[in-house]
Coordinates of C-alpha atoms and ligand atoms in Angstrom, one line a residue:
M1 CA -13.3 29.3 -22.3
T2 CA -13.7 25.8 -23.9
V3 CA -14.4 22.7 -21.8
T4 CA -10.8 21.6 -22.3
D5 CA -9.5 24.9 -21.1
Q6 CA -11.8 24.7 -18.1
A7 CA -10.5 21.2 -17.3
D8 CA -6.9 22.3 -17.7
T9 CA -7.5 25.2 -15.2
T10 CA -9.1 22.9 -12.7
R11 CA -6.3 20.4 -13.0
R12 CA -3.7 23.2 -12.6
E13 CA -5.5 24.5 -9.5
L14 CA -5.8 21.1 -7.9
D15 CA -2.1 20.4 -8.7
E16 CA -1.1 23.7 -7.1
Q17 CA -3.2 23.0 -4.0
A18 CA -1.8 19.5 -3.6
A19 CA 1.8 20.8 -4.2
A20 CA 1.3 23.5 -1.5
V21 CA 0.1 20.9 1.1
V22 CA 3.0 18.6 0.4
A23 CA 5.5 21.5 0.5
R24 CA 4.2 22.5 3.9
L25 CA 4.3 19.0 5.3
R26 CA 7.8 18.4 3.8
R27 CA 9.1 21.6 5.5
T28 CA 7.7 20.3 8.9
F29 CA 9.4 17.0 8.3
E30 CA 12.7 18.5 7.3
E31 CA 12.7 20.8 10.3
R32 CA 12.6 17.6 12.4
V33 CA 9.4 18.6 14.2
T34 CA 8.1 15.0 14.0
R35 CA 11.3 13.3 15.3
P36 CA 11.1 13.6 19.1
L37 CA 9.1 10.8 20.7
A38 CA 7.4 13.4 22.9
W39 CA 5.9 15.0 19.7
R40 CA 4.7 11.6 18.5
R41 CA 3.3 10.7 21.8
A42 CA 1.4 14.0 21.9
Q43 CA -0.1 13.3 18.5
L44 CA -1.2 9.8 19.5
E45 CA -2.8 11.3 22.6
G46 CA -4.5 13.9 20.3
L47 CA -5.9 11.0 18.1
D48 CA -7.1 9.3 21.2
R49 CA -9.0 12.4 22.4
L50 CA -10.4 12.9 18.9
L51 CA -11.9 9.4 19.1
V52 CA -13.3 10.0 22.5
E53 CA -14.6 13.5 22.2
G54 CA -15.6 13.1 18.5
E55 CA -17.3 9.7 19.0
E56 CA -20.8 11.0 18.6
E57 CA -20.0 13.1 15.6
L58 CA -18.3 10.1 13.9
L59 CA -21.1 7.6 14.8
D60 CA -23.6 10.0 13.4
A61 CA -21.6 10.3 10.2
L62 CA -21.3 6.5 9.9
R63 CA -25.0 6.2 10.4
Q64 CA -25.6 8.7 7.6
D65 CA -23.2 7.1 5.2
L66 CA -23.7 3.4 5.8
G67 CA -26.7 3.2 8.1
K68 CA -24.1 1.7 10.5
P69 CA -25.7 0.5 13.7
R70 CA -24.3 2.4 16.6
I71 CA -22.7 -0.5 18.4
E72 CA -21.2 -1.7 15.1
G73 CA -19.8 1.7 14.3
W74 CA -18.5 2.1 17.8
S75 CA -16.8 -1.3 17.9
T76 CA -15.4 -1.7 14.4
D77 CA -14.5 1.9 13.6
V78 CA -14.1 4.0 16.8
A79 CA -13.1 1.6 19.6
Y80 CA -11.0 -0.6 17.3
T81 CA -9.0 2.4 16.1
R82 CA -8.6 3.7 19.6
S83 CA -7.1 0.4 20.8
E84 CA -4.6 0.6 17.9
V85 CA -3.7 4.2 18.9
R86 CA -3.3 3.2 22.6
L87 CA -1.2 0.2 21.7
L88 CA 1.2 2.3 19.7
H89 CA 1.3 4.9 22.4
R90 CA 2.1 2.3 25.1
N91 CA 4.9 0.6 23.0
L92 CA 6.2 3.7 21.2
E93 CA 9.6 3.7 22.8
R94 CA 10.2 0.0 22.5
W95 CA 9.0 -0.3 18.9
T96 CA 11.0 2.7 17.6
A97 CA 14.2 1.9 19.5
P98 CA 17.3 0.9 17.6
E99 CA 17.7 -2.9 17.4
R100 CA 21.1 -4.3 18.2
V101 CA 22.1 -7.2 15.9
R102 CA 24.9 -9.8 16.0
L103 CA 27.7 -9.5 13.5
P104 CA 29.4 -12.4 11.8
L105 CA 33.1 -13.0 12.4
L106 CA 34.2 -11.3 9.2
S107 CA 32.6 -8.0 10.4
L108 CA 34.3 -8.0 13.7
P109 CA 35.4 -6.0 15.6
G110 CA 32.4 -3.7 15.4
S111 CA 28.7 -3.4 16.3
G112 CA 25.6 -3.4 14.3
R113 CA 22.1 -1.9 14.8
I114 CA 18.9 -1.3 12.8
V115 CA 17.6 2.2 13.2
R116 CA 13.9 3.0 12.3
E117 CA 13.9 6.2 10.3
P118 CA 10.6 7.8 9.4
L119 CA 10.1 7.6 5.6
G120 CA 8.9 11.3 5.4
V121 CA 5.8 12.7 3.9
A122 CA 3.0 10.0 3.6
L123 CA -0.2 10.0 1.6
I124 CA -3.0 7.9 3.1
I125 CA -5.9 7.2 0.8
G126 CA -8.9 5.5 2.5
P127 CA -12.0 3.6 1.3
W128 CA -15.7 4.1 2.4
N129 CA -16.5 0.8 4.2
Y130 CA -14.8 1.5 7.6
P131 CA -14.1 5.1 6.8
V132 CA -12.8 6.0 10.3
Q133 CA -10.6 3.0 11.1
L134 CA -9.1 2.7 7.6
V135 CA -7.7 6.2 7.6
L136 CA -7.0 6.9 11.3
A137 CA -5.3 3.5 12.0
P138 CA -2.7 4.0 9.3
L139 CA -2.4 7.6 10.4
A140 CA -1.5 6.5 13.9
G141 CA 1.2 4.3 12.4
A142 CA 2.5 7.2 10.3
L143 CA 2.7 9.6 13.3
A144 CA 4.2 6.9 15.6
A145 CA 6.9 6.4 13.0
G146 CA 7.6 10.1 12.9
C147 CA 6.1 10.9 9.4
T148 CA 3.9 13.8 8.3
A149 CA 0.8 12.8 6.5
V150 CA -2.0 13.8 4.2
V151 CA -5.2 11.9 4.7
K152 CA -7.6 11.5 1.8
P153 CA -10.9 10.0 3.1
S154 CA -13.3 8.4 0.6
E155 CA -15.8 10.7 -1.1
V156 CA -18.3 7.7 -1.2
A157 CA -18.7 8.2 2.6
P158 CA -19.1 12.0 2.5
A159 CA -20.5 12.6 6.0
T160 CA -17.5 10.7 7.6
S161 CA -15.1 12.5 5.2
A162 CA -16.5 15.9 6.4
A163 CA -16.4 14.8 10.1
L164 CA -12.7 13.8 9.7
A165 CA -11.9 17.1 8.0
R166 CA -13.5 19.0 10.9
L167 CA -12.0 16.9 13.7
V168 CA -8.4 16.2 12.6
P169 CA -7.1 19.8 12.6
R170 CA -8.7 20.3 16.1
Y171 CA -6.6 17.5 17.7
L172 CA -3.5 17.1 15.6
D173 CA -0.5 19.3 14.7
E174 CA -1.6 21.1 11.5
R175 CA 2.0 21.6 10.5
A176 CA 2.2 17.8 10.1
V177 CA -1.2 16.4 9.3
A178 CA -3.7 17.6 6.6
V179 CA -7.0 16.2 5.5
V180 CA -7.8 16.6 1.8
E181 CA -11.3 15.8 0.8
G182 CA -12.5 15.0 -2.7
G183 CA -12.9 12.3 -5.4
V184 CA -10.9 11.1 -8.3
P185 CA -9.7 14.5 -9.6
E186 CA -8.4 15.5 -6.1
T187 CA -6.8 12.1 -5.5
T188 CA -5.2 12.2 -8.9
A189 CA -3.7 15.6 -8.2
L190 CA -2.3 14.2 -5.0
L191 CA -0.9 11.2 -6.7
R192 CA 1.0 13.5 -9.2
Q193 CA 3.1 14.8 -6.2
R194 CA 6.2 13.3 -4.9
W195 CA 5.6 11.3 -1.7
D196 CA 7.9 9.3 0.5
T197 CA 5.4 6.6 1.0
I198 CA 1.8 6.0 -0.1
F199 CA -0.7 3.9 1.9
Y200 CA -3.7 3.0 -0.1
T201 CA -6.8 0.9 1.0
G202 CA -9.4 0.1 -1.6
N203 CA -10.0 -1.9 -4.7
S204 CA -7.3 -3.6 -6.9
N205 CA -8.0 -1.5 -10.0
V206 CA -7.3 1.8 -8.2
G207 CA -4.4 -0.1 -6.5
R208 CA -2.8 -0.3 -9.9
V209 CA -3.4 3.4 -10.5
V210 CA -1.7 4.2 -7.2
A211 CA 1.2 1.8 -7.9
R212 CA 1.8 3.4 -11.4
A213 CA 1.8 6.9 -9.9
A214 CA 4.2 5.8 -7.2
A215 CA 6.5 4.3 -9.7
E216 CA 7.1 7.7 -11.2
H217 CA 9.1 8.7 -8.1
L218 CA 10.0 5.2 -7.0
T219 CA 7.9 5.8 -3.9
P220 CA 7.2 2.7 -1.7
V221 CA 3.6 1.7 -1.4
T222 CA 1.5 -0.3 0.9
L223 CA -1.6 -1.6 -0.9
E224 CA -4.4 -2.9 1.2
L225 CA -6.7 -4.4 -1.4
G226 CA -9.6 -6.8 -1.5
G227 CA -10.7 -9.9 -3.4
K228 CA -12.9 -12.9 -3.0
S229 CA -12.1 -14.4 0.4
P230 CA -13.4 -18.0 0.4
V231 CA -14.6 -20.2 3.3
I232 CA -13.9 -23.9 3.2
V233 CA -16.2 -26.1 5.3
D234 CA -15.1 -29.6 5.7
R235 CA -17.4 -32.5 6.6
S236 CA -15.7 -32.8 9.9
A237 CA -16.6 -29.2 10.9
R238 CA -19.1 -28.3 13.6
I239 CA -21.7 -27.1 11.2
D240 CA -23.8 -25.1 13.7
V241 CA -20.7 -23.2 14.9
A242 CA -19.4 -22.6 11.4
A243 CA -22.8 -21.3 10.3
R244 CA -23.1 -18.8 13.1
R245 CA -19.6 -17.5 12.6
I246 CA -19.8 -17.3 8.8
A247 CA -23.2 -15.5 9.0
W248 CA -21.8 -13.0 11.6
G249 CA -18.7 -12.2 9.6
K250 CA -20.6 -12.0 6.3
L251 CA -23.3 -9.6 7.5
L252 CA -21.2 -7.2 9.6
N253 CA -21.6 -3.9 7.8
A254 CA -24.0 -5.6 5.4
G255 CA -21.2 -7.6 3.9
Q256 CA -19.1 -4.5 3.0
T257 CA -16.0 -5.7 4.8
C258 CA -12.7 -6.4 3.0
V259 CA -12.2 -9.7 4.9
A260 CA -15.9 -10.8 4.8
P261 CA -16.4 -14.4 3.8
D262 CA -17.2 -14.0 0.1
H263 CA -18.5 -17.5 -0.7
V264 CA -18.5 -20.9 0.9
L265 CA -17.0 -24.1 -0.5
V266 CA -18.7 -26.8 1.5
H267 CA -18.3 -30.6 1.5
E268 CA -21.3 -31.9 -0.5
S269 CA -22.4 -34.2 2.3
V270 CA -23.1 -31.3 4.7
H271 CA -24.2 -28.7 2.1
D272 CA -27.9 -28.8 2.9
E273 CA -27.3 -28.8 6.6
L274 CA -25.0 -25.8 6.4
V275 CA -27.6 -23.8 4.3
D276 CA -30.3 -24.6 6.9
R277 CA -28.0 -23.6 9.8
L278 CA -26.9 -20.4 8.0
A279 CA -30.6 -19.4 7.6
D280 CA -31.3 -20.2 11.3
A281 CA -28.3 -18.1 12.3
I282 CA -29.4 -15.1 10.2
R283 CA -32.9 -15.2 11.5
S284 CA -31.7 -15.4 15.1
M285 CA -29.4 -12.4 14.5
Y286 CA -31.7 -10.1 12.5
G287 CA -35.2 -11.6 13.0
D288 CA -37.6 -12.6 10.2
D289 CA -37.5 -9.2 8.6
P290 CA -33.9 -7.8 8.8
S291 CA -35.1 -4.5 7.3
R292 CA -36.6 -3.7 10.7
S293 CA -33.5 -4.8 12.7
P294 CA -31.6 -2.0 14.4
D295 CA -28.5 -4.1 14.0
Y296 CA -28.4 -4.4 10.2
A297 CA -26.5 -1.8 8.0
R298 CA -27.4 -0.5 4.5
I299 CA -25.5 -0.4 1.2
V300 CA -23.4 2.7 0.9
S301 CA -24.7 4.2 -2.4
D302 CA -27.2 3.7 -5.2
R303 CA -24.4 2.6 -7.5
H304 CA -23.3 -0.1 -5.1
F305 CA -26.9 -1.1 -4.4
R306 CA -27.5 -1.7 -8.1
R307 CA -24.3 -3.7 -8.3
V308 CA -25.1 -6.0 -5.4
V309 CA -28.7 -6.6 -6.6
G310 CA -27.2 -7.5 -10.0
L311 CA -25.1 -10.2 -8.4
I312 CA -28.3 -11.8 -7.0
D313 CA -30.4 -11.5 -10.1
G314 CA -27.8 -11.8 -12.8
A315 CA -26.8 -14.8 -15.0
G316 CA -23.6 -15.4 -16.8
P317 CA -23.1 -16.6 -20.4
S318 CA -24.7 -20.0 -19.5
G319 CA -27.9 -18.2 -18.7
R320 CA -28.2 -20.1 -15.3
R321 CA -29.4 -18.0 -12.4
P322 CA -28.6 -19.0 -8.9
T323 CA -31.4 -20.2 -6.5
V324 CA -32.2 -17.8 -3.8
A325 CA -32.3 -20.0 -0.7
L326 CA -32.9 -17.1 1.7
G327 CA -33.5 -13.4 1.4
G328 CA -33.3 -11.7 -2.0
E329 CA -35.6 -8.8 -0.8
R330 CA -34.4 -5.3 -1.5
D331 CA -35.6 -1.7 -1.2
P332 CA -33.8 0.9 -3.4
E333 CA -35.2 3.8 -1.4
D334 CA -33.5 2.6 1.8
R335 CA -30.6 0.9 -0.1
Y336 CA -31.6 -2.2 1.8
V337 CA -30.5 -5.7 0.6
A338 CA -31.7 -8.6 2.8
P339 CA -29.1 -11.2 3.9
T340 CA -29.2 -13.5 1.0
I341 CA -28.0 -17.1 0.5
L342 CA -27.5 -18.4 -3.0
T343 CA -27.3 -22.1 -4.0
D344 CA -27.0 -23.9 -7.4
V345 CA -24.5 -21.2 -8.4
A346 CA -22.9 -21.7 -11.8
D347 CA -19.2 -21.0 -12.2
D348 CA -20.0 -18.2 -14.6
A349 CA -22.5 -16.5 -12.4
P350 CA -21.8 -12.8 -11.9
C351 CA -21.5 -13.3 -8.1
M352 CA -18.5 -15.6 -8.8
A353 CA -16.8 -13.1 -11.2
E354 CA -16.1 -10.3 -8.7
E355 CA -15.7 -9.6 -5.0
I356 CA -19.3 -9.5 -3.7
F357 CA -18.9 -6.8 -1.0
G358 CA -22.5 -7.1 0.0
P359 CA -24.8 -9.4 2.1
V360 CA -24.9 -12.1 -0.5
L361 CA -23.4 -15.5 0.2
P362 CA -23.1 -18.2 -2.5
V363 CA -22.8 -21.7 -1.0
I364 CA -21.1 -24.2 -3.4
P365 CA -20.8 -27.9 -2.8
V366 CA -17.4 -29.6 -3.4
R367 CA -16.5 -33.3 -3.5
D368 CA -13.6 -32.9 -1.0
V369 CA -11.1 -30.5 0.5
D370 CA -8.8 -30.9 -2.5
E371 CA -11.4 -29.7 -4.9
A372 CA -12.0 -26.7 -2.6
I373 CA -8.2 -26.0 -2.5
E374 CA -8.1 -26.3 -6.3
R375 CA -10.9 -23.8 -6.7
V376 CA -9.2 -21.3 -4.3
N377 CA -5.9 -21.7 -6.3
R378 CA -7.7 -21.1 -9.6
G379 CA -8.5 -17.5 -8.6
P380 CA -6.3 -14.6 -7.5
K381 CA -4.7 -14.8 -4.1
P382 CA -7.4 -13.7 -1.6
L383 CA -7.0 -11.2 1.2
A384 CA -8.4 -13.8 3.7
L385 CA -9.0 -17.5 3.7
Y386 CA -11.2 -19.4 6.1
A387 CA -11.5 -23.1 6.9
F388 CA -13.7 -24.9 9.3
A389 CA -12.8 -28.5 10.3
E390 CA -12.4 -30.6 13.4
D391 CA -9.8 -32.7 11.5
R392 CA -6.5 -30.9 12.1
A393 CA -4.9 -32.5 9.0
V394 CA -7.5 -30.8 6.8
L395 CA -6.7 -27.4 8.4
D396 CA -3.0 -28.0 7.9
R397 CA -3.5 -29.0 4.3
V398 CA -5.6 -25.9 3.5
V399 CA -2.8 -23.6 5.0
D400 CA -0.1 -25.6 3.3
R401 CA -1.6 -25.8 -0.2
T402 CA -3.0 -22.3 -0.6
S403 CA -1.8 -18.7 -0.4
S404 CA -3.7 -15.6 1.0
G405 CA -3.1 -12.4 2.8
G406 CA -4.1 -14.0 6.1
V407 CA -5.9 -17.1 7.4
C408 CA -8.4 -17.7 10.2
L409 CA -9.2 -21.3 11.1
N410 CA -12.5 -22.2 12.6
H411 CA -13.6 -18.5 12.6
V412 CA -13.7 -15.6 10.3
V413 CA -12.4 -12.0 10.4
F414 CA -10.9 -12.5 13.8
H415 CA -7.3 -12.6 12.6
L416 CA -7.3 -8.9 12.1
T417 CA -8.2 -8.2 15.7
A418 CA -4.7 -9.3 16.9
P419 CA -2.2 -6.5 16.4
S420 CA 0.6 -9.0 16.8
L421 CA -0.5 -10.5 13.5
P422 CA 0.5 -8.2 10.7
F423 CA -2.5 -7.5 8.4
G424 CA -2.1 -7.3 4.7
G425 CA -2.6 -9.0 1.3
V426 CA -0.5 -10.9 -1.2
G427 CA -0.6 -10.8 -5.0
E428 CA -3.9 -9.3 -6.1
S429 CA -5.0 -8.6 -2.6
G430 CA -2.1 -6.2 -1.8
M431 CA 1.4 -5.7 -0.6
G432 CA 2.8 -4.6 2.7
A433 CA 1.1 -5.0 6.1
Y434 CA 0.2 -3.0 9.2
H435 CA -1.4 -3.2 12.7
G436 CA 0.6 -2.9 15.9
R437 CA 4.4 -2.9 15.4
A438 CA 3.9 -3.5 11.7
S439 CA 2.2 -0.1 11.4
I440 CA 5.4 1.6 12.5
D441 CA 7.4 -0.5 10.1
A442 CA 5.1 0.4 7.2
F443 CA 6.1 4.0 7.6
S444 CA 9.8 3.5 8.5
H445 CA 13.0 2.7 6.7
R446 CA 14.9 0.1 8.6
R447 CA 18.3 1.5 8.3
S448 CA 21.4 -0.6 8.9
V449 CA 24.2 1.1 10.8
M450 CA 27.6 -0.5 11.5
T451 CA 30.2 1.1 13.7
K452 CA 33.8 0.0 13.6
P453 CA 36.4 0.7 16.3
T454 CA 39.5 2.6 15.2
R455 CA 41.8 1.2 17.9
V456 CA 42.3 -2.1 16.1
D457 CA 43.4 -1.6 12.4
P458 CA 45.9 -4.3 11.4
P459 CA 47.6 -3.3 8.1
V460 CA 47.3 -6.9 6.9
A461 CA 43.6 -6.2 6.3
Y462 CA 44.6 -3.9 3.4
A463 CA 47.4 -6.0 2.0
P464 CA 47.1 -7.6 -1.4
F465 CA 45.3 -10.9 -1.7
T466 CA 48.0 -13.4 -1.0
A467 CA 47.4 -17.1 -1.1
L468 CA 47.6 -17.2 2.7
K469 CA 45.1 -14.3 3.1
Q470 CA 42.7 -16.1 0.7
K471 CA 43.0 -19.3 2.7
V472 CA 42.2 -17.4 6.0
L473 CA 39.3 -15.6 4.3
R474 CA 37.9 -18.9 3.0
A475 CA 38.1 -20.5 6.4
V476 CA 36.4 -17.6 8.1
M477 CA 33.6 -17.2 5.4
S478 CA 32.9 -20.9 5.3
R479 CA 32.0 -20.7 9.0
M480 CA 29.6 -17.7 8.5
Ligands
NAD501 P1 -13.4 3.8 -2.7 O1 -14.3 3.9 -4.0 O2 -13.8 4.7 -1.6 O3 -12.0 4.1 -3.3 C1 -10.9 4.1 -2.4 C2 -10.1 5.4 -2.5 O4 -9.6 5.5 -3.8 C3 -11.0 6.6 -2.3 O5 -10.4 7.5 -1.5 C4 -11.2 7.2 -3.7 O6 -11.2 8.6 -3.8 C5 -9.9 6.7 -4.4 N1 -10.1 6.6 -5.8 C6 -11.1 6.0 -6.4 N2 -11.0 5.9 -7.8 C7 -9.8 6.5 -8.0 C8 -9.0 6.8 -9.2 N3 -9.4 6.4 -10.4 N4 -7.8 7.4 -9.1 C9 -7.3 7.7 -7.9 N5 -8.0 7.5 -6.7 C10 -9.2 6.9 -6.8 O7 -13.4 2.4 -2.1 P2 -13.4 1.0 -2.8 O8 -12.2 0.8 -3.7 O9 -14.8 0.8 -3.4 O10 -13.3 0.1 -1.5 C11 -13.7 -1.2 -1.5 C12 -12.6 -2.1 -1.9 O11 -11.5 -2.0 -0.9 C13 -12.9 -3.6 -1.8 O12 -12.3 -4.3 -2.8 C14 -12.4 -4.0 -0.4 O13 -12.1 -5.4 -0.3 C15 -11.1 -3.2 -0.4 N6 -10.8 -2.9 1.0 C16 -9.6 -3.5 1.5 C17 -9.3 -3.3 2.8 C18 -8.0 -3.9 3.4 O14 -7.7 -3.6 4.5 N7 -7.3 -4.7 2.6 C19 -10.1 -2.6 3.7 C20 -11.3 -2.1 3.2 C21 -11.6 -2.2 1.8

């Protein structure tokens, strides 16, 4: 058998396996197993139990994959997901109930409502950085909406992927939920199937691959992507508070957070003060040697380690390397990269060319907030945008003159902790949103239903368009 034959056979086998899973889940959906609220409630209860009883197993896996400190893994992956599951459970009836709507005069007599109908069989593809939260939170939305779902965790976090593959079938209805493990070939085979919706979290390049595959069947997609999320620091900002908050959000999960502050655009008059305060904040959080801190995570893989180190050491076409104002130490054995602040960063530096996704923070001076806004608008629309200022007009100007998935003013990352604020990107940073009620909407079709009474049926409604009828219609429609 040639290498090509072998590849064809593997591809055929993967396609057959993927097709079999989809067919099983589609049968379940068509048999209406997932429709009753009692079933959905039971699945959310199962997810909740999985997160409670499987907590140790998941935290161990997160430690193996990302060196995630226990408390960080617990709060950002396990407890966070649990709160989302419980919120959906609590509000299930209200958030899935038909919505009555008012009808305009022309549509009367009659009544109108919007019915949330589950989209059907969902594919959820997750990344490695919060590998529990970013597959189980969308799954909670899918189940609450009444969908069946295949979950494909990231192969880059293999221990967590394996833990999810063990735990999910123990707690959830196997007729409706399946975990498929694997990398690009397995995901590609899944993407060749027909889905009713695809929910993808990861980088924008693969986002395009997913969108292209979805286009084949006109499948709706939610794309939760990334990008360079800037922080603007105005001269009116409280620099000590800004520094602590930026350092905290940047170094969570060693910078491997989709909404981590990517770089700082700071008013030139407070640049040096901010750099000093950032260094103080980092030392107070992780000590003089963060490699010994139990609270500091590691880079997920050797490939990502090399990439992050390249962003510190590399120079662009101008040949200018940034100055390492703090950190820069690394240990390939341990995949440790110290919290690092870069200054004197050239526009063509590698760290400004791509999302950093590591514990490296370029700090760039700007003349004023308009220059910062102009720099933000020069790049693709970010997933998050942050601004620190005591001057309210500056904050308003930043929100008004830019676009991003979300904004958090005078803090970072926190906007995604409020389930009443839909979370998602715009442009290059994604499409669609979830969290709280938006999670149910992401997996539902909002179907319009109008009901007309038959008691009232004046024949004039069907009469030809006389001048008088046109006049009446014009009068009615101009009031709508
Ligand atoms: P990743 O490498 O784990 O990839 C994500 C998923 O895509 C995986 O399940 C992987 O198997 C699959 N995949 C990879 N290459 C593929 C291909 N060629 N074809 C089909 N499937 C493929 O994760 P990543 O992309 O490195 O994740 C990091 C990125 O995700 C960052 O850009 C980050 O900002 C973004 N992110 C966004 C959010 C959000 O909520 N918006 C959350 C976390 C991460």
